Amino acid sequence: MYDKPLALLGLLALAAPALSSGQSAAPDTPEPGSVEEIARATTETRFLSPWVAYLPASATVVSPRAYLHRIPGAAGELVNSQTAYAYCRALAQGSPRVRLFTIGRSEEGREIVMLAIADEAGIADLERLKAATASLADPRRTDAAAARQIVANARPIYYFNAALHSDETGSTESVLELAYRLAVSEQPMIRRIRESLVVLINPVSNPDGRDKQVEWFYRFLKGKTDLATLPRQAPPYWSKYAFVDINRDAHQQVHETTRAVFHMFREWHPQVIHDLHESIALLVTWNGTGPINEHVDPLTYAERLELSFHEVQTLTALGMPGVWTWNFGDDFAHLYLDAIATNHNADGRGYETFGNGTAETLVPEQPENDTSVEWYRPLPPPAQKSFTWSARDNVNYNETAMLAALDDTAQQSKRLLENYYLKAVHSYRRGLEQSPYAFLIPDRQGDPARVAQLVARLLAQGIEVHRAATDLTLKEGSFAAGTYVVRLDQPYRDYALDLLSAQSYPKEGGEAYDDVSWELPAHYHLAAIATADPAVRGAQLTALGEAPRPRGQVLGEGPVYLLADTGQEGLLEARYRLARFKVGIAERAFTANGSPYPAGSWILAPQSGLAAALTQTAETLGLDFASTRSAPEVASHAAPAPRLGLWVPWADTDTIGWARYTLDQRHIPYIYVRDEDIRAGRLRDKYDVLLYGHVDLELAEQIQGIPRAWGPMPFKKTRATPSLGTPAESDDITGGIGWSGVAELQRFVDSGRLLITLGNGSMLPLESGIVRGVRRESGGVPRRTQGGGAAAAAASQSSVTRTPGAHVRVSFARPDHPIAYGYGARTYVFRQNFARYSIPRRWLRMAYCTTCLDGPLDTSAVVLEWGDREGAPLVVSGQAWGEENLIGHPAILDLRSGAGHVIAFNFNPLHRDLNRGDQRMLWNAIINWRAILAAH
């Protein structure tokens, strides 16, 4: 280890006196004019370090100032992805210390590029250096002696990720300048970084969002500096599907941004993934308060703490206030982009800097408690509203801290490589020495396609999965040939255990930052059996090289075909694939040709072309159809494929973006419905079923939307805004649906159509009066204090019951309802901290008199209720507080209004493409829409 006190003395020597001439930058020569421009753009001298107070001049490499005709962080200016990438190419072309790689493409087809920076020798040796870190990642092929030799000649790889959240605009500007400085500066610290590390920089990880945000800034924000009167600071879309939730994708790899970073990780095996964000004054270097995830190696926590406190110490020594760590978020859920590293034996970390959400200079606001002196915040930020903050201030903090982190990494480079190897050893050895030794996932449990999807998700994470070639007999029982086996004697054992085991967030753990359960078997409603029998390692297993693809079949020649409902998630896709054919659905269980068929099973009468269509559907979706000579004598109903509309309010497109992704992946045809489409009316003529997903909006915002005072606010493609208008466009996104839109929804339902609402979207029909008799008893929009604000989260966090992203038990109050098809009478679902609603009553109190009080209960509207009717604990995975106050309350309501119905979910069955086992309840409502409407 290096001598940190001596190193800090060197930093202080550089820090004083303040930079005022080319000599103080020696051996660099400042680019003429850069010192003055940076000083002018910085609002206070204490917000600037000498490390970034100038741009080093280069005779051969173009600087960002020369290329952009301004300094990075100049007031009122932002760089789009095309220009950022063009500068990166110019930098790589001009410097032998820089190479450029394409690591992916966005949903809209833009490149996602990455720079690699090192000294000339490192750039020439990149392939060997990548091979070295890959070898250290797997102790089964690299023993301790070989690892020591590799470490002696290898370098840590440090990856920076910028512009994931598009309204956090400063990180791209920061890393473009950092890249140039690393390439050309001859400061001893910079040389040490170049000679000891490989630095990877992704300047625009979400280029679709970056370009939308830049165009939005120039259209609506440029020149506006009064925070209180700013219009909406972000466009309604960044990427095709997600908004902020693009940073909740580490387990799923849904978004192209995430996939690109995974591609980088698999190829380079970096020791650090460092994600750059903005929200907190003035710079927070992430380290959660706890609780700690026990499946992350202790060395990872130790390394992250050391790096963070080094940054706090270094920037504080440079006189920069407001740099702190620790008291932000928790360290329980590792589901963010940087967790790609944390979950794979590397270090995931990041910053929150005090961005303005605009390139203009503002007088910002920050939470008052962020200005106190604490052990983790020795020099707090200035008092609220006592200073101005510029885009250049943000660059100064970002870049100075990144340089401190790189220098710290460079000076302990061998230790970080050794630890990276040791973490893989620890994970592998735990799989050999500690129970469980493997997980067994039977391949024919209800829905083989969903089993295959779970296995595919594990494989995509680099977790090794085998398949049993013969029957297995272990302590836990017998398992048929074909069972999937996840042996835990592998380098990513800890992550496999984290994904396949139930979570237990401690009751005393305080407010969680995000989900407290991510157990994949619970999400998929599948069994993954842990075995304590080491004999599993001697079983005859075949390693999977690719994701399995179960193939269904059609048995017999008809003329009537049957499909047993065993809980298959693919039934909605199958119904639309077979949309031109008539399908009947059995309302009771029956037997045909000696085989049982549960309620919900399909009956397909003789129809021209049916056999060929079933063969294709069976093979694609893994469904098994059987034939019989005649239709069974059982009560059934017709199930035509409905015209499906998906309403996406302009005020919040994020969570419903996941719903759009899910429907798109399953090839479900739907009509994208905007606020103005609701206002226009005649909904019955366009849709049979209208789906309204979970939204992070209060009731008034669901109705009134983006304030009309900001309008007209177009979101459409023009010559000045070529990136806007996708995936939907509008002449004016303000105003919401308004009360006229609520009236149109009422007409839609009353005229005999079906409205389905999910999560907090159910607040709209239950509380606006579309349906009556239900009272909100506790809670509100499911929000968290950190990241969402204490006031906005107060109703949710003060609720008498809290389930912050947990798997909890439910029971069907109406097991004969079509929504129950494919499920047992008792099951579980994933629930965020939604409001608690009452059991419906015939009417609610309308005045204070004896005969005006609440009417009698109407339990017939309760389809699914919270809790297990046989008394099993509420929590399956995660945690709940005040669970006794939730049990017995509605989880799904089926409420009639006029000739139509509202199905209101008190949870979100389309949560981030994770809880696929919950999706069938929603699919059942859509498939059986006509039967639900026919019920009285």
PDB file of N, CA and C in Angstrom, residues 530-570:
ATOM      1  N   ALA A 530     -33.084 -26.014  -3.002  1.00  0.00           N
ATOM      2  CA  ALA A 530     -31.695 -26.030  -2.556  1.00  0.00           C
ATOM      3  C   ALA A 530     -31.359 -27.409  -2.006  1.00  0.00           C
ATOM      4  N   THR A 531     -30.200 -27.910  -2.367  1.00  0.00           N
ATOM      5  CA  THR A 531     -29.783 -29.204  -1.849  1.00  0.00           C
ATOM      6  C   THR A 531     -28.548 -29.067  -0.977  1.00  0.00           C
ATOM      7  N   ALA A 532     -28.611 -29.760   0.176  1.00  0.00           N
ATOM      8  CA  ALA A 532     -27.468 -29.841   1.080  1.00  0.00           C
ATOM      9  C   ALA A 532     -26.690 -31.126   0.868  1.00  0.00           C
ATOM     10  N   ASP A 533     -26.953 -31.792  -0.235  1.00  0.00           N
ATOM     11  CA  ASP A 533     -26.309 -33.068  -0.538  1.00  0.00           C
ATOM     12  C   ASP A 533     -25.135 -32.839  -1.486  1.00  0.00           C
ATOM     13  N   PRO A 534     -23.888 -32.984  -1.027  1.00  0.00           N
ATOM     14  CA  PRO A 534     -22.740 -32.777  -1.926  1.00  0.00           C
ATOM     15  C   PRO A 534     -22.670 -33.793  -3.046  1.00  0.00           C
ATOM     16  N   ALA A 535     -23.467 -34.876  -2.958  1.00  0.00           N
ATOM     17  CA  ALA A 535     -23.465 -35.869  -4.026  1.00  0.00           C
ATOM     18  C   ALA A 535     -23.930 -35.294  -5.348  1.00  0.00           C
ATOM     19  N   VAL A 536     -24.560 -34.135  -5.326  1.00  0.00           N
ATOM     20  CA  VAL A 536     -25.016 -33.523  -6.571  1.00  0.00           C
ATOM     21  C   VAL A 536     -23.847 -33.247  -7.508  1.00  0.00           C
ATOM     22  N   ARG A 537     -22.665 -33.043  -6.933  1.00  0.00           N
ATOM     23  CA  ARG A 537     -21.504 -32.755  -7.795  1.00  0.00           C
ATOM     24  C   ARG A 537     -21.055 -33.989  -8.572  1.00  0.00           C
ATOM     25  N   GLY A 538     -21.472 -35.164  -8.124  1.00  0.00           N
ATOM     26  CA  GLY A 538     -21.117 -36.385  -8.850  1.00  0.00           C
ATOM     27  C   GLY A 538     -22.169 -36.828  -9.836  1.00  0.00           C
ATOM     28  N   ALA A 539     -23.232 -36.087  -9.955  1.00  0.00           N
ATOM     29  CA  ALA A 539     -24.310 -36.458 -10.866  1.00  0.00           C
ATOM     30  C   ALA A 539     -23.870 -36.273 -12.313  1.00  0.00           C
ATOM     31  N   GLN A 540     -24.523 -36.991 -13.190  1.00  0.00           N
ATOM     32  CA  GLN A 540     -24.242 -36.879 -14.619  1.00  0.00           C
ATOM     33  C   GLN A 540     -24.989 -35.661 -15.162  1.00  0.00           C
ATOM     34  N   LEU A 541     -24.237 -34.593 -15.398  1.00  0.00           N
ATOM     35  CA  LEU A 541     -24.825 -33.318 -15.796  1.00  0.00           C
ATOM     36  C   LEU A 541     -24.218 -32.846 -17.105  1.00  0.00           C
ATOM     37  N   THR A 542     -25.013 -32.127 -17.861  1.00  0.00           N
ATOM     38  CA  THR A 542     -24.551 -31.530 -19.120  1.00  0.00           C
ATOM     39  C   THR A 542     -24.671 -30.016 -19.004  1.00  0.00           C
ATOM     40  N   ALA A 543     -23.579 -29.333 -19.247  1.00  0.00           N
ATOM     41  CA  ALA A 543     -23.587 -27.873 -19.157  1.00  0.00           C
ATOM     42  C   ALA A 543     -24.391 -27.279 -20.308  1.00  0.00           C
ATOM     43  N   LEU A 544     -25.180 -26.252 -20.017  1.00  0.00           N
ATOM     44  CA  LEU A 544     -25.949 -25.557 -21.048  1.00  0.00           C
ATOM     45  C   LEU A 544     -25.083 -24.484 -21.692  1.00  0.00           C
ATOM     46  N   GLY A 545     -25.015 -24.502 -23.009  1.00  0.00           N
ATOM     47  CA  GLY A 545     -24.288 -23.478 -23.730  1.00  0.00           C
ATOM     48  C   GLY A 545     -25.168 -22.348 -24.212  1.00  0.00           C
ATOM     49  N   GLU A 546     -26.492 -22.555 -24.205  1.00  0.00           N
ATOM     50  CA  GLU A 546     -27.438 -21.541 -24.625  1.00  0.00           C
ATOM     51  C   GLU A 546     -28.758 -21.756 -23.894  1.00  0.00           C
ATOM     52  N   ALA A 547     -29.599 -20.759 -23.949  1.00  0.00           N
ATOM     53  CA  ALA A 547     -30.873 -20.839 -23.240  1.00  0.00           C
ATOM     54  C   ALA A 547     -31.755 -21.921 -23.852  1.00  0.00           C
ATOM     55  N   PRO A 548     -32.452 -22.680 -23.009  1.00  0.00           N
ATOM     56  CA  PRO A 548     -33.333 -23.730 -23.546  1.00  0.00           C
ATOM     57  C   PRO A 548     -34.543 -23.134 -24.252  1.00  0.00           C
ATOM     58  N   ARG A 549     -35.073 -23.876 -25.195  1.00  0.00           N
ATOM     59  CA  ARG A 549     -36.271 -23.457 -25.928  1.00  0.00           C
ATOM     60  C   ARG A 549     -37.250 -24.625 -25.947  1.00  0.00           C
ATOM     61  N   PRO A 550     -38.155 -24.686 -24.977  1.00  0.00           N
ATOM     62  CA  PRO A 550     -39.118 -25.794 -24.950  1.00  0.00           C
ATOM     63  C   PRO A 550     -40.030 -25.748 -26.164  1.00  0.00           C
ATOM     64  N   ARG A 551     -40.269 -26.906 -26.736  1.00  0.00           N
ATOM     65  CA  ARG A 551     -41.141 -27.016 -27.905  1.00  0.00           C
ATOM     66  C   ARG A 551     -42.418 -27.743 -27.502  1.00  0.00           C
ATOM     67  N   GLY A 552     -43.547 -27.144 -27.785  1.00  0.00           N
ATOM     68  CA  GLY A 552     -44.811 -27.815 -27.548  1.00  0.00           C
ATOM     69  C   GLY A 552     -45.170 -28.731 -28.699  1.00  0.00           C
ATOM     70  N   GLN A 553     -46.313 -29.372 -28.572  1.00  0.00           N
ATOM     71  CA  GLN A 553     -46.728 -30.298 -29.618  1.00  0.00           C
ATOM     72  C   GLN A 553     -48.247 -30.365 -29.692  1.00  0.00           C
ATOM     73  N   VAL A 554     -48.716 -30.862 -30.809  1.00  0.00           N
ATOM     74  CA  VAL A 554     -50.139 -31.096 -31.012  1.00  0.00           C
ATOM     75  C   VAL A 554     -50.304 -32.595 -31.211  1.00  0.00           C
ATOM     76  N   LEU A 555     -51.030 -33.218 -30.287  1.00  0.00           N
ATOM     77  CA  LEU A 555     -51.227 -34.661 -30.336  1.00  0.00           C
ATOM     78  C   LEU A 555     -52.587 -34.977 -30.944  1.00  0.00           C
ATOM     79  N   GLY A 556     -52.584 -35.843 -31.913  1.00  0.00           N
ATOM     80  CA  GLY A 556     -53.834 -36.277 -32.504  1.00  0.00           C
ATOM     81  C   GLY A 556     -54.245 -35.456 -33.702  1.00  0.00           C
ATOM     82  N   GLU A 557     -55.363 -35.885 -34.296  1.00  0.00           N
ATOM     83  CA  GLU A 557     -55.829 -35.288 -35.538  1.00  0.00           C
ATOM     84  C   GLU A 557     -57.100 -34.469 -35.360  1.00  0.00           C
ATOM     85  N   GLY A 558     -57.507 -34.230 -34.126  1.00  0.00           N
ATOM     86  CA  GLY A 558     -58.721 -33.445 -33.922  1.00  0.00           C
ATOM     87  C   GLY A 558     -59.956 -34.323 -33.975  1.00  0.00           C
ATOM     88  N   PRO A 559     -61.099 -33.767 -34.310  1.00  0.00           N
ATOM     89  CA  PRO A 559     -61.257 -32.404 -34.847  1.00  0.00           C
ATOM     90  C   PRO A 559     -61.322 -31.309 -33.770  1.00  0.00           C
ATOM     91  N   VAL A 560     -61.546 -31.734 -32.477  1.00  0.00           N
ATOM     92  CA  VAL A 560     -61.593 -30.772 -31.372  1.00  0.00           C
ATOM     93  C   VAL A 560     -60.240 -30.804 -30.669  1.00  0.00           C
ATOM     94  N   TYR A 561     -59.727 -29.634 -30.312  1.00  0.00           N
ATOM     95  CA  TYR A 561     -58.427 -29.550 -29.636  1.00  0.00           C
ATOM     96  C   TYR A 561     -58.608 -28.931 -28.251  1.00  0.00           C
ATOM     97  N   LEU A 562     -57.779 -29.435 -27.326  1.00  0.00           N
ATOM     98  CA  LEU A 562     -57.834 -28.989 -25.933  1.00  0.00           C
ATOM     99  C   LEU A 562     -56.458 -28.520 -25.485  1.00  0.00           C
ATOM    100  N   LEU A 563     -56.458 -27.532 -24.635  1.00  0.00           N
ATOM    101  CA  LEU A 563     -55.214 -27.050 -24.016  1.00  0.00           C
ATOM    102  C   LEU A 563     -55.453 -26.971 -22.516  1.00  0.00           C
ATOM    103  N   ALA A 564     -54.740 -27.802 -21.763  1.00  0.00           N
ATOM    104  CA  ALA A 564     -54.879 -27.789 -20.310  1.00  0.00           C
ATOM    105  C   ALA A 564     -54.209 -26.549 -19.735  1.00  0.00           C
ATOM    106  N   ASP A 565     -54.930 -25.841 -18.890  1.00  0.00           N
ATOM    107  CA  ASP A 565     -54.377 -24.646 -18.255  1.00  0.00           C
ATOM    108  C   ASP A 565     -53.596 -25.076 -17.013  1.00  0.00           C
ATOM    109  N   THR A 566     -52.280 -25.071 -17.133  1.00  0.00           N
ATOM    110  CA  THR A 566     -51.408 -25.398 -15.998  1.00  0.00           C
ATOM    111  C   THR A 566     -50.640 -24.169 -15.519  1.00  0.00           C
ATOM    112  N   GLY A 567     -51.178 -22.988 -15.827  1.00  0.00           N
ATOM    113  CA  GLY A 567     -50.543 -21.755 -15.391  1.00  0.00           C
ATOM    114  C   GLY A 567     -49.597 -21.146 -16.393  1.00  0.00           C
ATOM    115  N   GLN A 568     -49.701 -21.547 -17.663  1.00  0.00           N
ATOM    116  CA  GLN A 568     -48.766 -21.065 -18.669  1.00  0.00           C
ATOM    117  C   GLN A 568     -48.891 -19.554 -18.865  1.00  0.00           C
ATOM    118  N   GLU A 569     -47.757 -18.875 -18.811  1.00  0.00           N
ATOM    119  CA  GLU A 569     -47.734 -17.428 -19.002  1.00  0.00           C
ATOM    120  C   GLU A 569     -47.986 -17.058 -20.455  1.00  0.00           C
ATOM    121  N   GLY A 570     -47.774 -17.972 -21.397  1.00  0.00           N
ATOM    122  CA  GLY A 570     -47.868 -17.671 -22.817  1.00  0.00           C
ATOM    123  C   GLY A 570     -49.270 -17.683 -23.387  1.00  0.00           C
TER     124      GLY A 570
END
